[in-house]
Short mmCIF file of C-alpha atoms in Angstrom, two decimals:
data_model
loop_
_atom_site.label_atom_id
_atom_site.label_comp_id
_atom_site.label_asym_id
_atom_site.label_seq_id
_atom_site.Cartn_x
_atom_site.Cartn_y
_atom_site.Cartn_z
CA UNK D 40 13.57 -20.36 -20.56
CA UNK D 41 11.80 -17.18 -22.37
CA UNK D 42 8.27 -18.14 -21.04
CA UNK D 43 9.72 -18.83 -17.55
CA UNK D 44 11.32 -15.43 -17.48
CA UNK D 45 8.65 -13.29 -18.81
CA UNK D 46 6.33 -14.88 -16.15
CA UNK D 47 8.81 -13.38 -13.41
CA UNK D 48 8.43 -10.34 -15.54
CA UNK D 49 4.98 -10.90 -15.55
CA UNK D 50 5.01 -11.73 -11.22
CA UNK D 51 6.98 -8.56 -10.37
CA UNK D 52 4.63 -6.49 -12.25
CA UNK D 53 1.73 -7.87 -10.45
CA UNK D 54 3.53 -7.91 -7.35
CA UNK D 55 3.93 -3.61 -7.96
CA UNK D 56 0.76 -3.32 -9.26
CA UNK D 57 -1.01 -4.96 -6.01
CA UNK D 58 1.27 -3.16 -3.49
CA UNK D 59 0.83 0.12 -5.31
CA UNK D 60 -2.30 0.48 -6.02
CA UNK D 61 -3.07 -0.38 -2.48
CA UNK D 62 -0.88 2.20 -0.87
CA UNK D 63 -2.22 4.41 -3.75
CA UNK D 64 -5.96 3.97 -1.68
CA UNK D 65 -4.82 4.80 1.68
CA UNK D 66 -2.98 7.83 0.14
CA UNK D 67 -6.17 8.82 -1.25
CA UNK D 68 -8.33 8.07 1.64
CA UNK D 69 -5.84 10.37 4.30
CA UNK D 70 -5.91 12.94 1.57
CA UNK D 71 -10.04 12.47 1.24
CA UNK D 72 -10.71 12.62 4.59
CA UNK D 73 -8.66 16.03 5.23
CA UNK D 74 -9.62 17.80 2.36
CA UNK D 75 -13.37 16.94 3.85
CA UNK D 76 -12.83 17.86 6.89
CA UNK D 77 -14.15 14.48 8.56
CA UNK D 78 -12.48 13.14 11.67
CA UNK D 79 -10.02 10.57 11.75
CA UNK D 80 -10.98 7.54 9.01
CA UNK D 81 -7.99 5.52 9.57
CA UNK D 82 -5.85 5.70 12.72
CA UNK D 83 -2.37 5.41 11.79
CA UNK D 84 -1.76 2.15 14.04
CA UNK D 85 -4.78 0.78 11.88
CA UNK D 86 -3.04 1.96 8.38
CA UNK D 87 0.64 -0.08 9.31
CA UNK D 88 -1.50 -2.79 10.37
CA UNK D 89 -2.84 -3.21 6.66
CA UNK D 90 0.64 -2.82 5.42
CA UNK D 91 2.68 -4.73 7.45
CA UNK D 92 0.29 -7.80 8.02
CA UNK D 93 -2.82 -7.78 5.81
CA UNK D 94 -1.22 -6.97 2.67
CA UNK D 95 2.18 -8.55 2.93
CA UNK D 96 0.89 -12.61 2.63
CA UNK D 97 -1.40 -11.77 -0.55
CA UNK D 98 1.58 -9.33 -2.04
CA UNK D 99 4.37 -12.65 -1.34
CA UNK D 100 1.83 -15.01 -3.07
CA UNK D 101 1.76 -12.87 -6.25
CA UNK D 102 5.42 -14.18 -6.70
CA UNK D 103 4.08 -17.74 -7.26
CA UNK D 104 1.54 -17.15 -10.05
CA UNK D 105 1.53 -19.48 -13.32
CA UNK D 106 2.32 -18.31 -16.86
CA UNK D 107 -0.10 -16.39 -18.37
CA UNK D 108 -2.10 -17.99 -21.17
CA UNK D 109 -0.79 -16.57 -24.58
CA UNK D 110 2.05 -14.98 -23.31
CA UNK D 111 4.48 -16.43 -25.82
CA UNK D 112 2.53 -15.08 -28.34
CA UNK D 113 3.24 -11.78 -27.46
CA UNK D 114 6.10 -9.83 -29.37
CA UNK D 115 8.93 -9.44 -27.43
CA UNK D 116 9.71 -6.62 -25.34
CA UNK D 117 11.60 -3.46 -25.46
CA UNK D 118 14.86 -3.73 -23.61
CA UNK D 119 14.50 -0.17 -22.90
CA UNK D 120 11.03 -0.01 -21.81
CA UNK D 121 9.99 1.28 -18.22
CA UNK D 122 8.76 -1.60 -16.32
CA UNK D 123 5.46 1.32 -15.69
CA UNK D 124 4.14 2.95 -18.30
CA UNK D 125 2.19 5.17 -18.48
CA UNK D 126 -1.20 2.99 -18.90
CA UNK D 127 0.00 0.97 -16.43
CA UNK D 128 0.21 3.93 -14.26
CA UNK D 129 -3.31 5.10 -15.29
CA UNK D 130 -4.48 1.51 -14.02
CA UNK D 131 -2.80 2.29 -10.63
CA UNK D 132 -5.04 5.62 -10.40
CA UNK D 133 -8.29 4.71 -11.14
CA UNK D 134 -7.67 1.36 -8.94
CA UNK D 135 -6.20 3.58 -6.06
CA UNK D 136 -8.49 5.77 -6.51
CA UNK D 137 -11.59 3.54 -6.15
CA UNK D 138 -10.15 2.29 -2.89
CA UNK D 139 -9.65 5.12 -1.27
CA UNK D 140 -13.09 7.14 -1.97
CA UNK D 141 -14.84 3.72 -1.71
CA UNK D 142 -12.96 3.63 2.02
CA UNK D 143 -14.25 7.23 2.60
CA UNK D 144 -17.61 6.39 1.40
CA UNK D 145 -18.42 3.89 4.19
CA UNK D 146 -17.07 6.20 6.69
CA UNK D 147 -19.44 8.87 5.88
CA UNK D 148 -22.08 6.06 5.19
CA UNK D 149 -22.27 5.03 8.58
CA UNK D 150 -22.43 8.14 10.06
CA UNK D 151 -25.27 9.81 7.54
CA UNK D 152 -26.75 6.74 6.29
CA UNK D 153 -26.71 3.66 8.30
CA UNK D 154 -30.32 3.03 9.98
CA UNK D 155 -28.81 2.03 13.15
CA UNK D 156 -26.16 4.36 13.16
CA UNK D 157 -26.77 8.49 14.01
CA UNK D 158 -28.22 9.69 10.69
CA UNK D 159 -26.79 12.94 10.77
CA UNK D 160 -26.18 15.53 7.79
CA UNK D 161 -23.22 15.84 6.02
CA UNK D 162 -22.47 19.37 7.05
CA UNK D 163 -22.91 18.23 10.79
CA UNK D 164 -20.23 15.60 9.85
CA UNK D 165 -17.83 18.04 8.57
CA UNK D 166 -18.45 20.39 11.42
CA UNK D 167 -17.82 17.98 13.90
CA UNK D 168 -15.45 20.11 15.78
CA UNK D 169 -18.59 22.07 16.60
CA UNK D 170 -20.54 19.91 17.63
CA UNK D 171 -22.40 21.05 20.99
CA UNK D 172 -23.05 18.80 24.05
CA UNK D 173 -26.42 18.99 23.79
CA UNK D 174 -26.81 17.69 20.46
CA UNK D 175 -28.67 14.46 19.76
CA UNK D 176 -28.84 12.26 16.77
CA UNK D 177 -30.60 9.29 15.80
CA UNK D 178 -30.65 6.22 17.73
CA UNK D 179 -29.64 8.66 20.59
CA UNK D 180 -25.97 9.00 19.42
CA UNK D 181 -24.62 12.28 21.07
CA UNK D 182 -21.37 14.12 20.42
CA UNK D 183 -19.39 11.41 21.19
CA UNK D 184 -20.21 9.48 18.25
CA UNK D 185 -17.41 11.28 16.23
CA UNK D 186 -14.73 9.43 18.26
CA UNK D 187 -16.38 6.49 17.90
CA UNK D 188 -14.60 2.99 16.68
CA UNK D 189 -17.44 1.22 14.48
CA UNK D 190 -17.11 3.88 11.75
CA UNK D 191 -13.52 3.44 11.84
CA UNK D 192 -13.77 -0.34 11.89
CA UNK D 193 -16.03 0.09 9.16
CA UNK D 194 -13.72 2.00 6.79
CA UNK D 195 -10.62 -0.14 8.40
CA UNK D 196 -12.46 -3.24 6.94
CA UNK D 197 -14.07 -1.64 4.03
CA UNK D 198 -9.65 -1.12 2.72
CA UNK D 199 -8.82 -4.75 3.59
CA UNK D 200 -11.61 -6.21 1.85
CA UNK D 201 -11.21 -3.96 -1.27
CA UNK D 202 -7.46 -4.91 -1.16
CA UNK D 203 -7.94 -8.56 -1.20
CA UNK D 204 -10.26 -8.66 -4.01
CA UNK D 205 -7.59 -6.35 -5.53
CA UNK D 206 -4.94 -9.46 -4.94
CA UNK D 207 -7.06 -11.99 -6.62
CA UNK D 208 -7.94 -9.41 -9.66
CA UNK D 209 -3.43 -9.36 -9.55
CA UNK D 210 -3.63 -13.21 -10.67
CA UNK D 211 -3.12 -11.94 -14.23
CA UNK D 212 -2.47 -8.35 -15.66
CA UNK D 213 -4.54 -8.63 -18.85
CA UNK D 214 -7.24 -11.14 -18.67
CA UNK D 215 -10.12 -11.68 -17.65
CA UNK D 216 -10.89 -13.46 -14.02
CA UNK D 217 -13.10 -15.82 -16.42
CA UNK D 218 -10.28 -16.73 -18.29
CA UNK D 219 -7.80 -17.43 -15.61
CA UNK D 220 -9.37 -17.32 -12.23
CA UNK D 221 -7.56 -16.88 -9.05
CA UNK D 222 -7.92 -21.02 -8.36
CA UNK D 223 -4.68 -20.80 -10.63
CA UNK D 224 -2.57 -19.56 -7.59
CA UNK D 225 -3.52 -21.84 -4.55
CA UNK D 226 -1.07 -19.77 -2.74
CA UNK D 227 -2.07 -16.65 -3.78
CA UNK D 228 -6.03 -17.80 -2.31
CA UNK D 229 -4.35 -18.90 0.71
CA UNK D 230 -2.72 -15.82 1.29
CA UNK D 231 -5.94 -13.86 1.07
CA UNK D 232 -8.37 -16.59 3.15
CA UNK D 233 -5.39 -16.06 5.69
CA UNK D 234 -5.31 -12.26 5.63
CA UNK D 235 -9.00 -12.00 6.13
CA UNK D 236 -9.06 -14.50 8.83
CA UNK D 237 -6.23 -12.27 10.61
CA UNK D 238 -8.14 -9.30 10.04
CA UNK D 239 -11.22 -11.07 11.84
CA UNK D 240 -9.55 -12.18 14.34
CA UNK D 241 -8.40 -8.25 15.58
CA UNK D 242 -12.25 -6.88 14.87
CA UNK D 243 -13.09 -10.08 17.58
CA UNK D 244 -10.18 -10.41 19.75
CA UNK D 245 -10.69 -7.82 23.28
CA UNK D 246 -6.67 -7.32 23.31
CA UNK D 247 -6.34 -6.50 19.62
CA UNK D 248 -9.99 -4.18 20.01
CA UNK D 249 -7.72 -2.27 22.59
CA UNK D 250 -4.89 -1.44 20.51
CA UNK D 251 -6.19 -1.29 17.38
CA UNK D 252 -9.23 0.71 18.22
CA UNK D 253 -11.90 -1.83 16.01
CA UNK D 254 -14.97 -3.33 17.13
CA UNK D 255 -17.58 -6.60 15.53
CA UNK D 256 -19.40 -5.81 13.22
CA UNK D 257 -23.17 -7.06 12.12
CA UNK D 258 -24.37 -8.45 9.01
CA UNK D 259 -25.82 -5.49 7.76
CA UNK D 260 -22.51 -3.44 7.78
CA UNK D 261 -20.91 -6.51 6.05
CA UNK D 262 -23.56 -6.41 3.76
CA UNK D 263 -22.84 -2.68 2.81
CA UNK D 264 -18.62 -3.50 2.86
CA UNK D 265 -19.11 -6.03 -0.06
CA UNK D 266 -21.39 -3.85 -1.97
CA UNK D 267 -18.81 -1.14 -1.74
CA UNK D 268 -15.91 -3.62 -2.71
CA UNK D 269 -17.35 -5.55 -5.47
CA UNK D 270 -17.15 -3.26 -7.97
CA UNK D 271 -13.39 -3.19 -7.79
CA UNK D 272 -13.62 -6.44 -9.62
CA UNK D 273 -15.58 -5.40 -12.32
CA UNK D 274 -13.27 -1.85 -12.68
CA UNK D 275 -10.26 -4.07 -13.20
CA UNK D 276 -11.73 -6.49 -15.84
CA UNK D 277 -12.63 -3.14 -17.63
CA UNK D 278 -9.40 -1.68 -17.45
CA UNK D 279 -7.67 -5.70 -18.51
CA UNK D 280 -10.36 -5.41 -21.97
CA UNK D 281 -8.38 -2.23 -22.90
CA UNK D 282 -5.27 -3.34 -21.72
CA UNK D 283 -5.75 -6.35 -24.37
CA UNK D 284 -6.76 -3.67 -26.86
CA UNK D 285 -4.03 -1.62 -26.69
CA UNK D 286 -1.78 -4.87 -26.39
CA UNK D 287 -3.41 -6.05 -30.01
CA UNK D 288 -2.84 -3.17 -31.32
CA UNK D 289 0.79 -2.82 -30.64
CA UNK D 290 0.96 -6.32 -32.26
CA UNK D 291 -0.37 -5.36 -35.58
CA UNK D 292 2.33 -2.79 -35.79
CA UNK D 293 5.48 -3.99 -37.93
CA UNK D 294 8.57 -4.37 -35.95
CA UNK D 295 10.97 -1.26 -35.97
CA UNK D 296 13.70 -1.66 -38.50
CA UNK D 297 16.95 -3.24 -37.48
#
């Protein structure tokens, strides 16, 4: 009965710590793209989309993972204790964080980097409101490039992918993906195959392309999207290795007096 209910414990905090650290992303991305003064990253139709649909299967799923290995060997917890501390809440910021520059970075990526996209500078990015008529970029984008839908698709699918390798690092709060990999939660892998499938389905579908304002995308921007949303993975694990630090250390303390 103790091991069953600290891995509901254990399943609600992953379930916050998914959902939060998510919304913590788009936060930052909105906030990102203002304080730059880019055009539109996300469209807001696009942003309840990946709240509504694309994270909800993955964040239900989270509610079915196993017991954490070791977790009876843990001292037991605080009655009074906040359910997020403040670590925890660091964990949420750098994750958030990540997602939301990361997001911001492939905007900006296609439109200043990307060989087939217009090349421009950064400051003719930002100054987009300026832009003159007669201007011509690379690959013989004009003006209109800036209310364009692949660099919005991009970043659109740049946040989904991010997120679901975010729900699979969410198997387990403190170790590693080696250790327990996300295999343990068939649900929680069905969840994201089924998410990702939905979210190719809109960048393909002509109905959902209409509403949702998204394109197809090639192999080379799918390339650059998992280059960008790998490292999320290995940010996580870092943050679980001090997490079990700090989690060791609190176990060498003596218990408080009765």
């Amino acid at each position: 009965a103790v091991e069953e209910g600290r891995g509901i414990y254990a399943n609600t905090k992953a379930f916050i710590r998914y959902l939060i650290s998510s919304n913590i992303g788009e936060v930052v991305c909105v906030f990102l793209s203002v304080l730059l003064g880019l055009p539109e990253v996300l469209s807001p139709v696009a942003l309840l989309w990946v709240n509504l649909v694309t994270d909800g299967l993955p964040a239900t799923a989270l509610s079915f993972n196993p017991v954490e290995p070791g977790i009876m060997d843990r001292p037991p917890r605080d009655r009074n204790s906040a359910l997020v501390d403040g670590w925890m809440l660091v964990r949420y910021l750098v994750t958030g964080t990540y997602v939301g520059v990361a997001t911001v970075c492939a905007y900006i990526w296609w439109m200043c980097g990307n060989a087939e996209g217009p090349r421009m500078r950064f400051g003719q990015l930002v100054g987009h409101l300026e832009c003159d008529k007669n201007t011509v970029f690379a690959n013989g984008f004009g003006c209109d490039v800036f209310s364009s839908v692949r660099p919005t698709t991009l970043a659109l699918s740049t946040l989904v992918t991010i997120e679901m390798f975010n729900a699979l690092n969410a198997i387990t709060e403190t170790e590693s993906l080696a250790t327990m990999t996300p295999f343990a939660n068939p649900w929680l892998v069905s969840a994201v195959i089924g998410s990702f499938a939905q979210h190719l389905l809109v960048l393909s579908w002509p109905v959902a392309e209409v509403v949702f304002r998204v394109t197809s995308l090639n192999l080379a921007e799918w390339r650059f999207i998992l280059y960008v949303s790998l490292p999320i993975v290995a940010i996580d694990e870092v943050l679980k290795a001090i997490s079990r630090r700090i989690e060791a250390k609190r176990a060498a303390q003596p218990p408080p007096p009765p």
